[in-house]
Coordinates of C-alpha atoms in Angstrom, one line a residue:
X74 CA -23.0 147.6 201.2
X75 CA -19.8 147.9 203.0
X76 CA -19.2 147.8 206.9
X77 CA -19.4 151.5 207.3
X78 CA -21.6 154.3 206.0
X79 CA -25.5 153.7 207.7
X80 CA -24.6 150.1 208.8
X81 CA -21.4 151.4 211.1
X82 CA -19.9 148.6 212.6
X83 CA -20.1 145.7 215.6
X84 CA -22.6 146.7 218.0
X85 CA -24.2 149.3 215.9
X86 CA -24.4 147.4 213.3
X87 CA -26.6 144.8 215.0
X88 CA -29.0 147.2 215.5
X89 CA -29.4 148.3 212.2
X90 CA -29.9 144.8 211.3
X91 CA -32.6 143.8 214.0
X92 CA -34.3 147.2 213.0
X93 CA -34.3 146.6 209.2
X94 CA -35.3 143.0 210.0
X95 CA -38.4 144.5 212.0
X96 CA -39.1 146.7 209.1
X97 CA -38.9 143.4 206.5
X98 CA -40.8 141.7 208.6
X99 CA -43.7 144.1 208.9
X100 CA -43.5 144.1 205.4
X101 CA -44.2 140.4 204.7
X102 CA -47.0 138.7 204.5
X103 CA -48.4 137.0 207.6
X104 CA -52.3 135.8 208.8
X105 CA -53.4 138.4 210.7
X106 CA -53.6 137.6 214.4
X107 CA -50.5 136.3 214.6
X108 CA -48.5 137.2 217.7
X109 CA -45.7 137.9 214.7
X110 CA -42.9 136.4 217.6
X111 CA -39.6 134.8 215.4
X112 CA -39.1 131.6 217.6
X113 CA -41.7 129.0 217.0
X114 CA -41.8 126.2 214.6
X115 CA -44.7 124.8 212.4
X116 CA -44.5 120.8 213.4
X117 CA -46.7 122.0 216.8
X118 CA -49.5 124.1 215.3
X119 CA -52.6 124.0 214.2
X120 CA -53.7 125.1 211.0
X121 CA -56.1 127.9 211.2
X122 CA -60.4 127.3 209.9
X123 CA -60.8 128.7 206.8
X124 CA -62.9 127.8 203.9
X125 CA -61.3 126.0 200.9
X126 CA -61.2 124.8 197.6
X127 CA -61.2 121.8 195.3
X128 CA -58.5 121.6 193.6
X129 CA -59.4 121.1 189.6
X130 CA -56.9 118.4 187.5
X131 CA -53.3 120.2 186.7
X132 CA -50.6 118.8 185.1
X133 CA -47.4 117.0 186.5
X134 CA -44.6 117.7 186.3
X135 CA -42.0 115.1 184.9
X136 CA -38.4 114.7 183.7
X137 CA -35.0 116.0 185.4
X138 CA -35.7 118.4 188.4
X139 CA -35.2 122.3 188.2
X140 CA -33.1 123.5 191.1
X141 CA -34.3 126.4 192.8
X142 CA -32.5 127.9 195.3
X143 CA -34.8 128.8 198.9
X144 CA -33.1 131.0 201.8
X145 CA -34.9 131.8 204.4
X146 CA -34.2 133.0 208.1
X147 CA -34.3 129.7 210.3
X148 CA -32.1 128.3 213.5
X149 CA -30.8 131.6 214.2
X150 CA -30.6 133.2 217.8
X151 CA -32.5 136.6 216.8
X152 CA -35.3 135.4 215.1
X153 CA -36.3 131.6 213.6
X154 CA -39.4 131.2 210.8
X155 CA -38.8 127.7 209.9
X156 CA -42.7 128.2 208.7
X157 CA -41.3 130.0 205.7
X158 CA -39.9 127.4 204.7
X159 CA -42.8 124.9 205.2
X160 CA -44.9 127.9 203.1
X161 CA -42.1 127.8 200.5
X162 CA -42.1 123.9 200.3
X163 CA -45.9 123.7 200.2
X164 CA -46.3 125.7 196.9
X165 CA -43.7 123.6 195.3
X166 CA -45.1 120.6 196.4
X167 CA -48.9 121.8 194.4
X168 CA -46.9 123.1 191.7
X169 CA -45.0 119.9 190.8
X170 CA -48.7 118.3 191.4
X171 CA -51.1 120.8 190.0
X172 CA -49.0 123.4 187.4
X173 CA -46.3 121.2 185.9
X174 CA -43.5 122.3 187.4
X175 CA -41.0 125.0 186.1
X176 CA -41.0 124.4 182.3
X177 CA -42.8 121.3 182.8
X178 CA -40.3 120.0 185.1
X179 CA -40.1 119.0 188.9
X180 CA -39.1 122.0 191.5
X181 CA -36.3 121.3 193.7
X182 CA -35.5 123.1 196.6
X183 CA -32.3 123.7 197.7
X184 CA -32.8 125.1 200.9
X185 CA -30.4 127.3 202.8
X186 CA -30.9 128.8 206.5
X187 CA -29.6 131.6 207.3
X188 CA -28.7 132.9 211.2
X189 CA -29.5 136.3 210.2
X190 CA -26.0 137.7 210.0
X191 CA -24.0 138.9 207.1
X192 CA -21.9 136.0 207.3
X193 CA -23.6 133.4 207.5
X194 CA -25.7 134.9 204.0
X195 CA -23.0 135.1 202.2
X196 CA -22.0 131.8 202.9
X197 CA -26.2 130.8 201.7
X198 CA -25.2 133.0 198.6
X199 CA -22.3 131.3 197.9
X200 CA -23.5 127.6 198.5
X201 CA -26.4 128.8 195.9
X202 CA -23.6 129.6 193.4
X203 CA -21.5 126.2 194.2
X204 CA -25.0 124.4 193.4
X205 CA -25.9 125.6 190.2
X206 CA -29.2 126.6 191.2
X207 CA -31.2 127.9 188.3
X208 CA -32.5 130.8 190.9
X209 CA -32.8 131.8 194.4
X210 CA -35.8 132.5 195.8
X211 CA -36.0 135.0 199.3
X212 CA -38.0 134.0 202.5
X213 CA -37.0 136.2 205.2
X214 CA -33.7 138.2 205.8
X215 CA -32.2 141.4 206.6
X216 CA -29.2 140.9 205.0
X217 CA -29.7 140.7 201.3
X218 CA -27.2 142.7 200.7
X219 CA -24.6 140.4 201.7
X220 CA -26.2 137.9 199.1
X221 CA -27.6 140.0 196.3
X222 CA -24.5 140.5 194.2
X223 CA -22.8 137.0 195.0
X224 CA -25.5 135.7 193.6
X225 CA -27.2 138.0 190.6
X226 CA -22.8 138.5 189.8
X227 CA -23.0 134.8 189.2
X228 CA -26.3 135.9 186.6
X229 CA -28.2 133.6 189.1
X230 CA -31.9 135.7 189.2
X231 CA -32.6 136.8 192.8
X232 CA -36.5 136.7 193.5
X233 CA -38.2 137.9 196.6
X234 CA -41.7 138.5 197.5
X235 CA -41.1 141.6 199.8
X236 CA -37.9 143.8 199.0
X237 CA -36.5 145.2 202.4
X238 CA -32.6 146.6 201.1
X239 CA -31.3 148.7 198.6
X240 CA -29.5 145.9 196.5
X241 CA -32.8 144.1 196.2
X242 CA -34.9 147.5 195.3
X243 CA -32.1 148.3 191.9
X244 CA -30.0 145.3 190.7
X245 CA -29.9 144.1 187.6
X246 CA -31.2 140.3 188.1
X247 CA -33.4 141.1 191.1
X248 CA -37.0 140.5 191.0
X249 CA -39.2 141.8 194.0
X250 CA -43.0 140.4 193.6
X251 CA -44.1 143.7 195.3
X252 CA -43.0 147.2 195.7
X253 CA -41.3 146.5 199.2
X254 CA -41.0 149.5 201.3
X255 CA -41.4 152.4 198.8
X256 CA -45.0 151.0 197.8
X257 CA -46.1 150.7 201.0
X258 CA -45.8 154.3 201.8
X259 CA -47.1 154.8 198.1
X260 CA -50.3 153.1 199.3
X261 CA -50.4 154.9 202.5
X262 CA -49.7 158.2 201.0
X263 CA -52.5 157.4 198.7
X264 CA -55.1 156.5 201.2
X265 CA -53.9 159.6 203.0
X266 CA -54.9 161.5 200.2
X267 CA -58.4 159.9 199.4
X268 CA -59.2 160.4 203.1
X269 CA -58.3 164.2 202.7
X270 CA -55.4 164.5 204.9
X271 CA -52.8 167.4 204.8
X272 CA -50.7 165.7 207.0
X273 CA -49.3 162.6 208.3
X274 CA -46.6 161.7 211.4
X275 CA -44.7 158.8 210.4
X276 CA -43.9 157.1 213.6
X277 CA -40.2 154.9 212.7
X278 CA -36.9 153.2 214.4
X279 CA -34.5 155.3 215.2
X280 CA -31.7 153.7 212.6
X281 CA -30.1 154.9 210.0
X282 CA -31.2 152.9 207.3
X283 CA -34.9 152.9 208.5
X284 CA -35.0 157.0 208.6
X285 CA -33.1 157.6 205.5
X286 CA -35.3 154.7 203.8
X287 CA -38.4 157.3 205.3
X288 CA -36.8 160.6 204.2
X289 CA -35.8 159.0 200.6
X290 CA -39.0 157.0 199.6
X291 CA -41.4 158.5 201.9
X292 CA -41.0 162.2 201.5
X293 CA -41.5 162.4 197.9
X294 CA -44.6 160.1 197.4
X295 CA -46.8 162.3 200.0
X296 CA -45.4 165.4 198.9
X297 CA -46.9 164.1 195.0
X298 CA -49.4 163.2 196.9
X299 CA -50.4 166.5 198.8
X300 CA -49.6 165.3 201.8
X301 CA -47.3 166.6 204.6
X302 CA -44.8 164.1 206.2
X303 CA -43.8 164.5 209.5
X304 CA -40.9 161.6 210.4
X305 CA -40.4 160.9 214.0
X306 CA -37.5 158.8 214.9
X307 CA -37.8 156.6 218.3
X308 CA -34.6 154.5 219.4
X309 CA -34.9 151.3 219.5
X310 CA -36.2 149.5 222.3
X311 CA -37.9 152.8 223.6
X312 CA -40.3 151.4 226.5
X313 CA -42.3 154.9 226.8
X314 CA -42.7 157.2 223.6
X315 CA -45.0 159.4 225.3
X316 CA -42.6 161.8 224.7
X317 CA -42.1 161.9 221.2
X318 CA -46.0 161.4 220.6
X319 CA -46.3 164.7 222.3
X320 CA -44.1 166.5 219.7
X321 CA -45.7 164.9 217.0
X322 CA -49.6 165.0 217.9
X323 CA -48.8 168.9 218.9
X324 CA -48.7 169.5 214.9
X325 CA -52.2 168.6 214.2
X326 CA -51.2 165.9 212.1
X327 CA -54.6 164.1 210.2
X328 CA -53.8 160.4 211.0
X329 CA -50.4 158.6 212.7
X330 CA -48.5 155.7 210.7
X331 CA -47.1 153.3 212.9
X332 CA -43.7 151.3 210.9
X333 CA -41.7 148.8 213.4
X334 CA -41.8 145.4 215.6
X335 CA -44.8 144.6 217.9
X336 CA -42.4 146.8 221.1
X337 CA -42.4 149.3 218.6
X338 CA -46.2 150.1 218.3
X339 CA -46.6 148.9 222.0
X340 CA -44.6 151.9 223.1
X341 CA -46.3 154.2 220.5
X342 CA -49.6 153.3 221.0
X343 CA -49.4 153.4 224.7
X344 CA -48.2 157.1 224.2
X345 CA -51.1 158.0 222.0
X346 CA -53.6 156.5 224.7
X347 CA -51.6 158.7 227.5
X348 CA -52.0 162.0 225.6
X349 CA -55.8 161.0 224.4
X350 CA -54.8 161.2 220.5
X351 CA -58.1 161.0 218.5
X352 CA -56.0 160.8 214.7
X353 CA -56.5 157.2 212.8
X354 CA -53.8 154.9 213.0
X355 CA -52.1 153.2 209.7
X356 CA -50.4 150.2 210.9
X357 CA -48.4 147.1 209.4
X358 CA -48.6 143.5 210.3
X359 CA -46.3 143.1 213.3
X360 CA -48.6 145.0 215.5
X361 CA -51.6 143.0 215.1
X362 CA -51.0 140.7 217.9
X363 CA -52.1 139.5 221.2
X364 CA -49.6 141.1 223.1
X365 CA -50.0 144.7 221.6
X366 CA -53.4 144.6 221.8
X367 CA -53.2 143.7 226.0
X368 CA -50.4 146.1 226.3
X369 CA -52.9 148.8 224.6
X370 CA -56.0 147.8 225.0
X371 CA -58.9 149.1 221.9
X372 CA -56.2 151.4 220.6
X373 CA -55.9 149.4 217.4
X374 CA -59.7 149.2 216.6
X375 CA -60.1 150.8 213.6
X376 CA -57.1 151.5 212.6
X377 CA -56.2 150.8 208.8
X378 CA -53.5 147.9 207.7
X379 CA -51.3 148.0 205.4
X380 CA -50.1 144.1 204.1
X381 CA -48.9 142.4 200.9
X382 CA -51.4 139.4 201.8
X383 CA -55.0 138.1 202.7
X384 CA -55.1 134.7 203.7
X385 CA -58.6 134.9 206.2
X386 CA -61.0 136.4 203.5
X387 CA -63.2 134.5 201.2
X388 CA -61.1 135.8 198.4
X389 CA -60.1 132.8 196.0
X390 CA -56.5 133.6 196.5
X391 CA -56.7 132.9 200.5
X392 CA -59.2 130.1 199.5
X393 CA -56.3 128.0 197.5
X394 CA -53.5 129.2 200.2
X395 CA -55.4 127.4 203.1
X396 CA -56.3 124.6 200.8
X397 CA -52.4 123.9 199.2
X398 CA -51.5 124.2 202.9
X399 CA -54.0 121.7 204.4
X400 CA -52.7 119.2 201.9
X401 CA -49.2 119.8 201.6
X402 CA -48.6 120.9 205.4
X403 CA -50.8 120.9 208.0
X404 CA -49.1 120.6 210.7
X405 CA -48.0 123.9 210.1
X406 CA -50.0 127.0 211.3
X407 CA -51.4 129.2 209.0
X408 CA -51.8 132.4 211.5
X409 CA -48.1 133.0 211.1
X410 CA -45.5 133.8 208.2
X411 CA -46.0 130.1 206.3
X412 CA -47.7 132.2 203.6
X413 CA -44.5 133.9 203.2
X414 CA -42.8 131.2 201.7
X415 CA -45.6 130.6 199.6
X416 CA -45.8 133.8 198.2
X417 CA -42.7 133.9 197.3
X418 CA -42.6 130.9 195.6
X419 CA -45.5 130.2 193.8
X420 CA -44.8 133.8 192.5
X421 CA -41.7 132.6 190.9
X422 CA -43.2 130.0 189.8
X423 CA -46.7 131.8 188.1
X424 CA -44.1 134.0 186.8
X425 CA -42.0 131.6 184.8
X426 CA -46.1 129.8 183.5
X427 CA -44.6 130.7 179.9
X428 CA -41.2 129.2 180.4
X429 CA -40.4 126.6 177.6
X430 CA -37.2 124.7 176.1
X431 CA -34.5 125.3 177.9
X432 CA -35.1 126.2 181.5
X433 CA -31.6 128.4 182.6
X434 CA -30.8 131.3 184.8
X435 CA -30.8 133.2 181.5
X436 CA -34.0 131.8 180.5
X437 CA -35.5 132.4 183.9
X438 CA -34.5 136.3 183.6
X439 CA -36.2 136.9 180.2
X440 CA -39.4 135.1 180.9
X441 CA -39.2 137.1 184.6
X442 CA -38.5 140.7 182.4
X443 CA -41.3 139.5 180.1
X444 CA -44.0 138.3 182.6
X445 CA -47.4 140.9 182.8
X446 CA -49.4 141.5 185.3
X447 CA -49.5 138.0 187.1
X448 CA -51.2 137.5 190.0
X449 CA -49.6 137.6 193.3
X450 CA -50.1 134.3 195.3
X451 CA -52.6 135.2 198.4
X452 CA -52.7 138.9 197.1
X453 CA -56.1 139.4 197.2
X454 CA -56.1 140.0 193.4
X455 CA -52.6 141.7 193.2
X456 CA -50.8 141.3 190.3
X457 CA -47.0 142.2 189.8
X458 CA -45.2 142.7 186.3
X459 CA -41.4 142.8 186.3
X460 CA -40.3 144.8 183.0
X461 CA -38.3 147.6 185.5
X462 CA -41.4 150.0 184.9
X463 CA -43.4 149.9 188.2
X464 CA -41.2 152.6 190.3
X465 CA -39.0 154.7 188.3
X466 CA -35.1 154.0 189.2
X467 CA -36.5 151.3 191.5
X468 CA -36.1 148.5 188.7
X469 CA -36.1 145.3 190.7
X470 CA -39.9 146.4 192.3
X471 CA -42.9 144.7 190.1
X472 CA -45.8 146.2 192.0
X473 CA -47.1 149.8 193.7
X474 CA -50.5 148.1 195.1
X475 CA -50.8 146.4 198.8
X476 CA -54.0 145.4 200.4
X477 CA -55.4 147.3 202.7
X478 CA -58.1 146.1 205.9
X479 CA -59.5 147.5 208.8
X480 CA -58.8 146.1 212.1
X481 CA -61.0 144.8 214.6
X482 CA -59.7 143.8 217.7
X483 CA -56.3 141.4 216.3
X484 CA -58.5 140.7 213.3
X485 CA -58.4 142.3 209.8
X486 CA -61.7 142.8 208.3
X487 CA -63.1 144.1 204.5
X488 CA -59.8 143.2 202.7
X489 CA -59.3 145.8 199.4
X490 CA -56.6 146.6 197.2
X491 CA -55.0 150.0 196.8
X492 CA -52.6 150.9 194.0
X493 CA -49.8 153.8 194.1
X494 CA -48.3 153.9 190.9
X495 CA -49.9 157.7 189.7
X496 CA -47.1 158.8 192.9
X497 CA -44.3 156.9 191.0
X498 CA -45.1 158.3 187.4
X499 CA -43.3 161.3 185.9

C-alpha cells in the first residue's frame, strides 16, 4: 500500500501503524494472563506450570538444511517480542528432532528482526529474497504490506499464523493459518447470534484502517448473521471513553465487543463501570492482564474471549506446546506471545507433513494449496486448510474458527471452539 490513502503520511501514519499493531496483536495468540506489554525478553522468565507430555519416538531429520525465512518484531523502540522468536525456534528445534524436518530435512532459520517500521521490513523482505529462503514465515508485524509483495513477487510463499493487513488477507502466495481479523468477527457474530442478540456495539481505534477493516468485514458477517452492528470509533490514546460508552449503551445494544491494546479496554471498560452497563463483554487477548484488571476492577469477569490459542487447558495441543517449550526453551515464559512463534511455525511445518522430492518455494506452494484440514499448533483442535475456499475473495485465510473461553479474573476458563464459515458462504 502506498504512503497515502488510510495510511496518510509521517505522524499519522505512525498511528495507524501502532493501532493496526494493537489490532495484530490482539489477534495473536498469547497465554492468557499475560500483562500483553511488548518490552520484555524471554532469557529472565519463568516458564509457566502446566501439565505435559512424553514425547513418543519421531523421526530426524537429516541431509542439507531447508531455509526458512523467520521475521518477527524484535529490538524495536515501539514494541520488542524477542519470545516470538524463542516460540518460533522451539518448534523447529522438535521438528528437526521429532517430525523429520521439512521433507525429511533440517529446518533452518533465518531470522530477521524487524523495528516495526516500513523500512526496516522491507529491508527483512528483501534480505529473505537475497538468501534464497525457501519461505518466510510471520511472527509479529504491522507492516506486512511493505514485505508481502517483495517477497510472494519473488514466488517466495509468505506464511503467517494471524493475518492483520490486506496484502496478507488476498495475495497470491500468502498463507494465513487462521482467518485473521475477518474470522474473528465471524466468530463473534456467531456467538452473537447463538446467544440471541439483535445487536452488538463494536467498541474500536479511531484509525482508518481499523474502522474501515470494522465497516468492511464486520458489517456483513452480523448482518448474515441477524445481528445489528453498531461501530464506535475512540481516538487513540483516549484516557476516558465514558463519553462514547454513553452513546453506544443508550441504543440498547445485547452485549459490547471490546477490539484494541490493554489502554484501549482500560478506558472502555472504565466507562462501562461509570454508566453501570449490565451488557456482556466480548473481548480479545490484550485485555486480559494485570493492569486492566486493577484499572477496572471485576469488570472483565465473565466476559467471553475471543483467541486463536489455548496453551493453559488440558487440551493435548497446550499439553505438547508447554512440553516442546520446557525442552527446547525454558528460560523463556510461557504466559506471553512465545506460542506465537510456535504457532506459526509448526503450522508451516504440519502443513508441508506431505512434502517429498524436491523441497522448493514452488513445491512449498502446492503442498500449502493442497494441505486439508491440519491441525493448528496450540489450537485447541483447530484445523486450517489453505485451497483459497475458507472466506470467499479472502484467498490467503485458511480458517473461520477461533477458540472461545470465559474469563475469570486474568484467567481464561472452559476453552471451546467456534466456527464462522456458514457467514462466509454464498
Amino acid at each position: 500500500m502506498g504512503s497515502t490513502g488510510v495510511w496518510g503520511r509521517g505522524p499519522r501514519r505512525a498511528r495507524v501503524g501502532a493501532a493496526l499493531l494493537a489490532v495484530g496483536l490482539g489477534l495473536l495468540p498469547a497465554a492468557c494472563g499475560s500483562d500483553g506489554s511488548g518490552g520484555g525478553g524471554g532469557a529472565a522468565a519463568t516458564p509457566a506450570a502446566g501439565s505435559t507430555v512424553t514425547l513418543p519416538p519421531g523421526t530426524k531429520a537429516t541431509g542439507a538444511p531447508v531455509k526458512i525465512g523467520f521475521i518477527t518484531a524484535e529490538g524495536g523502540s515501539a514494541i520488542s517480542l524477542p519470545e516470538v522468536r524463542e516460540g518460533a525456534q522451539a518448534a523447529a528445534a522438535y521438528a528437526n528432532d521429532y517430525l523429520g524436518g521439512i521433507g525429511g530435512r533440517p529446518i533452518q532459520l533465518v531470522v530477521c528482526k524487524s523495528q516495526e517500521d516500513a523500512a526496516s521490513a522491507r529491508n527483512c523482505a528483501n534480505q529473505m529474497v537475497e538468501q534464497k529462503v525457501t519461505a518466510v514465515n510471520i511472527g509479529t508485524t504491522a507492516f506486512a504490506d511493505s514485505m508481502v509483495p517483495v517477497i510472494t513477487g519473488a514466488r517466495i510463499p509468505y506464511t503467517t499464523g494471524v493475518a492483520a493487513s490486506g496484502a496478507e488477507f488476498v495475495t497470491d502466495g500468502a498463507f494465513s493459518w487462521t482467518g485473521g481479523f475477518p474470522a474473528t468477527l465471524g466468530v463473534m457474530a456467531r456467538t452473537a447470534k447463538d446467544k440471541g442478540y439483535k445487536s452488538v456495539s463494536l467498541f474500536v481505534t479511531d484509525a482508518p484502517a481499523v474502522t474501515a477493516g470494522a465497516n468492511a468485514l464486520g458489517k456483513p458477517v452480523f448482518a448474515k448473521a441477524g445481528v445489528g452492528l453498531d461501530i464506535v470509533a475512540i481516538p487513540l490514546g483516549t484516557p476516558d471513553a465514558t463519553t462514547q460508552v454513553t452513546s453506544a449503551i443508550n441504543k440498547k445494544p445485547g452485549a459490547v465487543i471490546l477490539v484494541g491494546d490493554g489502554t484501549f479496554c482500560t478506558s472502555v471498560l472504565k466507562g462501562l463501570v461509570a454508566v453501570n452497563a449490565t451488557q456482556p463483554r466480548f473481548v480479545i487477548q490484550p485485555c486480559l492482564s494485570r493492569t486492566v484488571e486493577d484499572a477496572a476492577p471485576g469488570a472483565l469477569d465473565g466476559a467471553t474471549l475471543f483467541t486463536p490459542g489455548d496453551t493453559d487447558s488440558d487440551d493435548a495441543e497446550a499439553k505438547l506446546y508447554r512440553t516442546v517449550m520446557g525442552r527446547y526453551a525454558p528460560k523463556t515464559a510461557l504466559d506471553g506471545y512465545a506460542v506465537t512463534g510456535y504457532q506459526n511455525l509448526l503450522g508451516l511445518v504440519r502443513a508441508l507433513k506431505g512434502l517429498t522430492g524436491d523441497v522448493s518455494p514452488a513445491s512449498v506452494t502446492i503442498t500449502l494449496k493442497a494441505a486439508r484440514d491440519v491441525v493448528l499448533p496450540a489450537g485447541d483442535g483447530l484445523t486450517f486448510t489453505c485451497d483459497g475456499t475458507a472466506i470467499p475473495n479472502l484467498k490467503a485465510l485458511c480458517s473461520t474458527g477461533s477458540v472461545v473461553a470465559t474469563v475469570r479474573g486474568t484467567r481464561a476458563t472452559d476453552y471451546r471452539t467456534v466456527d464462522s464459515a456458514s457467514l462466509f458462504g454464498g
